[in-house]
Short mmCIF file of C-alpha atoms and ligand atoms in Angstrom, two decimals:
data_model
loop_
_atom_site.label_atom_id
_atom_site.label_comp_id
_atom_site.label_asym_id
_atom_site.label_seq_id
_atom_site.Cartn_x
_atom_site.Cartn_y
_atom_site.Cartn_z
CA UNK A 1 42.31 -6.01 -37.19
CA UNK A 2 38.87 -5.41 -38.97
CA UNK A 3 39.26 -5.26 -42.68
CA UNK A 4 36.72 -3.90 -45.46
CA UNK A 5 37.20 -4.93 -48.81
CA UNK A 6 35.86 -3.06 -51.54
CA UNK A 7 34.75 -4.29 -54.90
CA UNK A 8 33.19 -3.53 -58.27
CA UNK A 9 32.89 -6.88 -60.14
CA UNK A 10 33.98 -10.43 -60.01
CA UNK A 11 35.46 -10.60 -56.32
CA UNK A 12 38.09 -13.65 -57.11
CA UNK A 13 40.60 -11.55 -54.87
CA UNK A 14 38.00 -10.67 -52.65
CA UNK A 15 37.41 -14.62 -52.05
CA UNK A 16 40.98 -15.33 -51.70
CA UNK A 17 41.17 -12.64 -49.08
CA UNK A 18 38.03 -14.08 -47.55
CA UNK A 19 39.43 -17.65 -47.84
CA UNK A 20 42.84 -16.82 -46.22
CA UNK A 21 41.13 -14.90 -43.16
CA UNK A 22 39.17 -18.02 -42.28
CA UNK A 23 42.27 -19.60 -41.14
CA UNK A 24 42.33 -19.47 -37.36
CA UNK A 25 45.87 -17.90 -37.22
CA UNK A 26 45.29 -15.03 -39.54
CA UNK A 27 45.58 -11.74 -37.99
CA UNK A 28 43.01 -9.82 -39.67
CA UNK A 29 39.07 -10.39 -39.83
CA UNK A 30 36.94 -9.48 -42.92
CA UNK A 31 34.44 -7.65 -41.61
CA UNK A 32 32.45 -6.25 -44.51
CA UNK A 33 32.47 -6.51 -48.30
CA UNK A 34 31.45 -3.08 -49.78
CA UNK A 35 30.48 -2.58 -53.81
CA UNK A 36 30.02 0.45 -55.63
CA UNK A 37 27.91 -1.25 -58.09
CA UNK A 38 24.57 -3.27 -57.03
CA UNK A 39 25.20 -6.00 -59.94
CA UNK A 40 29.04 -6.98 -58.87
CA UNK A 41 29.20 -10.65 -58.97
CA UNK A 42 31.41 -10.82 -55.90
CA UNK A 43 28.45 -9.59 -53.58
CA UNK A 44 26.78 -13.03 -53.83
CA UNK A 45 29.97 -15.17 -53.18
CA UNK A 46 30.57 -12.79 -50.19
CA UNK A 47 27.15 -13.44 -48.79
CA UNK A 48 27.50 -17.11 -49.41
CA UNK A 49 30.67 -17.26 -47.31
CA UNK A 50 28.87 -15.57 -44.54
CA UNK A 51 30.37 -11.93 -44.84
CA UNK A 52 28.33 -8.75 -44.37
CA UNK A 53 28.03 -6.84 -47.54
CA UNK A 54 26.89 -3.40 -48.33
CA UNK A 55 26.14 -1.46 -51.48
CA UNK A 56 26.84 2.29 -51.83
CA UNK A 57 26.11 3.10 -55.41
CA UNK A 58 28.83 5.63 -56.42
CA UNK A 59 27.03 6.51 -59.82
CA UNK A 60 24.45 8.52 -58.26
CA UNK A 61 26.95 10.79 -57.01
CA UNK A 62 28.54 11.35 -60.61
CA UNK A 63 31.54 13.87 -60.11
CA UNK A 64 30.88 14.36 -56.34
CA UNK A 65 33.46 12.29 -55.29
CA UNK A 66 33.40 13.71 -51.59
CA UNK A 67 29.83 12.82 -51.38
CA UNK A 68 30.26 9.03 -52.18
CA UNK A 69 33.27 9.12 -49.84
CA UNK A 70 31.31 10.46 -46.81
CA UNK A 71 28.73 7.73 -47.32
CA UNK A 72 31.47 5.01 -47.57
CA UNK A 73 33.43 6.65 -44.75
CA UNK A 74 30.13 6.54 -42.24
CA UNK A 75 29.71 2.87 -43.26
CA UNK A 76 33.50 2.13 -42.80
CA UNK A 77 33.21 3.77 -39.12
CA UNK A 78 30.00 2.23 -38.23
CA UNK A 79 31.93 -1.09 -38.48
CA UNK A 80 34.97 -0.06 -36.94
CA UNK A 81 37.22 -0.67 -39.91
CA UNK A 82 40.74 -0.43 -39.61
CA UNK A 83 42.12 -1.45 -43.19
CA UNK A 84 40.75 -1.33 -46.43
CA UNK A 85 41.62 -3.67 -49.26
CA UNK A 86 40.84 -2.61 -52.70
CA UNK A 87 39.86 -5.21 -54.88
CA UNK A 88 38.96 -4.70 -58.65
CA UNK A 89 37.40 -1.44 -57.00
CA UNK A 90 36.76 0.82 -59.81
CA UNK A 91 36.63 4.12 -58.63
CA UNK A 92 39.14 6.70 -57.82
CA UNK A 93 39.36 8.63 -54.29
CA UNK A 94 39.94 12.08 -53.44
CA UNK A 95 43.52 13.12 -52.04
CA UNK A 96 41.55 13.80 -48.69
CA UNK A 97 40.11 10.28 -48.46
CA UNK A 98 43.46 8.61 -49.14
CA UNK A 99 44.98 10.85 -46.83
CA UNK A 100 42.64 9.60 -44.16
CA UNK A 101 43.62 6.07 -44.93
CA UNK A 102 47.30 6.41 -45.26
CA UNK A 103 49.21 3.73 -44.66
CA UNK A 104 45.68 1.64 -43.97
CA UNK A 105 44.52 0.99 -47.52
CA UNK A 106 46.18 -1.67 -49.95
CA UNK A 107 45.15 -2.34 -53.68
CA UNK A 108 46.25 -4.91 -56.18
CA UNK A 109 47.34 -4.23 -59.78
CA UNK A 110 47.82 -7.28 -62.09
CA UNK A 111 51.33 -5.77 -63.37
CA UNK A 112 54.81 -5.51 -61.92
CA UNK A 113 54.30 -1.88 -61.13
CA UNK A 114 55.96 0.59 -61.79
CA UNK A 115 55.07 -0.97 -65.40
CA UNK A 116 51.81 -0.95 -66.96
CA UNK A 117 49.89 1.19 -64.64
CA UNK A 118 46.12 2.02 -65.31
CA UNK A 119 43.95 -0.04 -68.00
CA UNK A 120 44.84 -2.96 -69.65
CA UNK A 121 47.73 -3.74 -68.20
CA UNK A 122 47.87 -7.24 -69.61
CA UNK A 123 47.81 -5.74 -73.10
CA UNK A 124 50.49 -3.20 -72.17
CA UNK A 125 52.79 -6.04 -70.94
CA UNK A 126 52.16 -8.09 -74.05
CA UNK A 127 52.68 -5.03 -76.74
CA UNK A 128 55.61 -4.08 -74.58
CA UNK A 129 57.01 -7.73 -75.13
CA UNK A 130 58.47 -8.11 -71.74
CA UNK A 131 59.01 -11.79 -70.65
CA UNK A 132 58.03 -11.51 -66.86
CA UNK A 133 54.91 -9.80 -65.78
CA UNK A 134 53.15 -10.45 -62.61
CA UNK A 135 51.20 -8.59 -59.61
CA UNK A 136 51.49 -6.05 -57.04
CA UNK A 137 50.26 -5.37 -53.81
CA UNK A 138 50.95 -1.75 -52.78
CA UNK A 139 49.59 0.83 -50.58
CA UNK A 140 47.33 3.47 -51.99
CA UNK A 141 48.19 6.93 -52.76
CA UNK A 142 46.59 9.84 -54.66
CA UNK A 143 48.07 8.84 -58.09
CA UNK A 144 46.54 5.50 -59.40
CA UNK A 145 48.59 2.20 -59.23
CA UNK A 146 51.79 4.29 -57.86
CA UNK A 147 51.85 3.64 -54.06
CA UNK A 148 54.80 2.02 -52.26
CA UNK A 149 54.88 -1.64 -53.04
CA UNK A 150 54.34 -4.21 -50.28
CA UNK A 151 54.65 -7.51 -52.32
CA UNK A 152 54.99 -8.65 -55.75
CA UNK A 153 54.73 -11.96 -57.71
CA UNK A 154 56.07 -12.86 -61.10
CA UNK A 155 55.01 -15.00 -64.01
CA UNK A 156 56.64 -16.09 -67.10
CA UNK A 157 55.03 -14.42 -70.25
CA UNK A 158 54.63 -17.12 -73.33
CA UNK A 159 55.15 -16.22 -76.90
CA UNK A 160 51.60 -17.45 -77.38
CA UNK A 161 50.01 -15.42 -74.47
CA UNK A 162 47.03 -13.36 -75.11
CA UNK A 163 45.59 -10.70 -72.53
CA UNK A 164 43.11 -13.56 -71.42
CA UNK A 165 45.65 -16.43 -70.86
CA UNK A 166 48.19 -13.83 -69.09
CA UNK A 167 45.72 -12.49 -66.76
CA UNK A 168 44.39 -15.97 -65.75
CA UNK A 169 48.29 -16.99 -64.72
CA UNK A 170 48.67 -13.55 -63.11
CA UNK A 171 45.37 -14.06 -61.15
CA UNK A 172 46.70 -17.11 -59.52
CA UNK A 173 49.45 -14.94 -58.24
CA UNK A 174 47.29 -12.51 -57.06
CA UNK A 175 45.35 -14.72 -54.94
CA UNK A 176 48.61 -15.91 -53.11
CA UNK A 177 50.27 -12.46 -52.55
CA UNK A 178 47.19 -10.55 -51.43
CA UNK A 179 46.33 -12.45 -48.25
CA UNK A 180 50.16 -12.71 -47.53
CA UNK A 181 50.50 -8.63 -47.76
CA UNK A 182 47.43 -8.40 -45.64
CA UNK A 183 48.88 -10.51 -42.91
CA UNK A 184 52.00 -8.54 -42.99
CA UNK A 185 49.95 -5.00 -42.80
CA UNK A 186 47.68 -6.67 -39.99
CA UNK A 187 50.54 -7.91 -38.17
CA UNK A 188 52.43 -4.17 -38.32
CA UNK A 189 55.30 -5.96 -40.28
CA UNK A 190 55.01 -3.34 -42.89
CA UNK A 191 54.54 0.14 -42.76
CA UNK A 192 54.06 3.25 -44.85
CA UNK A 193 56.95 6.12 -43.85
CA UNK A 194 56.49 9.08 -46.03
CA UNK A 195 56.71 7.64 -49.72
CA UNK A 196 58.58 4.48 -48.47
CA UNK A 197 56.79 1.00 -47.56
CA UNK A 198 59.24 0.01 -44.63
CA UNK A 199 59.27 -3.77 -43.92
CA UNK A 200 59.70 -4.19 -40.12
CA UNK A 201 62.11 -7.15 -38.54
CA UNK A 202 59.70 -10.47 -37.83
C1 GRF B 28 42.27 -8.05 -60.50
O1 GRF B 28 43.13 -8.33 -61.56
C2 GRF B 28 42.84 -6.85 -59.95
O2 GRF B 28 44.57 -6.98 -59.72
C3 GRF B 28 42.88 -5.76 -60.53
O3 GRF B 28 41.37 -5.80 -60.96
C4 GRF B 28 41.23 -7.36 -61.35
C5 GRF B 28 40.04 -7.73 -60.18
O4 GRF B 28 39.53 -8.92 -60.18
N1 GRF B 28 42.60 -4.48 -59.78
P1 GRF B 28 38.77 -9.68 -59.21
O5 GRF B 28 37.36 -8.98 -59.04
O6 GRF B 28 39.43 -9.58 -57.86
O7 GRF B 28 38.63 -10.91 -59.60
#
């Protein structure tokens, strides 16, 4: 399966996916990394790993989401992409784009969804006083951080955690579960059916 990773920044999840996909038994190939920001640090990491990179700036499109998505879709089509992994991609999609990629687009979020969607999930978790937090890989639906869950991993929240220390601990889980979730999707072992993620017998 040909995969595109979409990033806007650091790209540590992207790097974890690239690393995993280099294993000979991995069922997917990272065909391209696309950033909507030219200054995304992840771009250099991807290029150093020998992965094709593209920048499609979203800023010039302003509120014209469909215009940006048309350019993005053309790039994805040109490379025969079948699966999209969002990895710190900070731009919302239209319902039309999401529908086009129904069941074929994953995102990762650093909380145990449905708790703490959106911005500052680590701060939200600390303020709520939860004793466990973690990361969630989910199918993308039009509502932000709300899609059917593919995989989760948990960490213990310590009394002295700050958003920084908690995010570092959760990041370790993210890097472990995102490649595993992509593996399941690429092998057709998970499927989006209506509003549910169905796990098929392996
Ligand atoms: C990660 O915490 C991810 O869960 C969230 O944005 C962050 C991106 O980090 N969606 P990175 O760019 O993968 O290092």
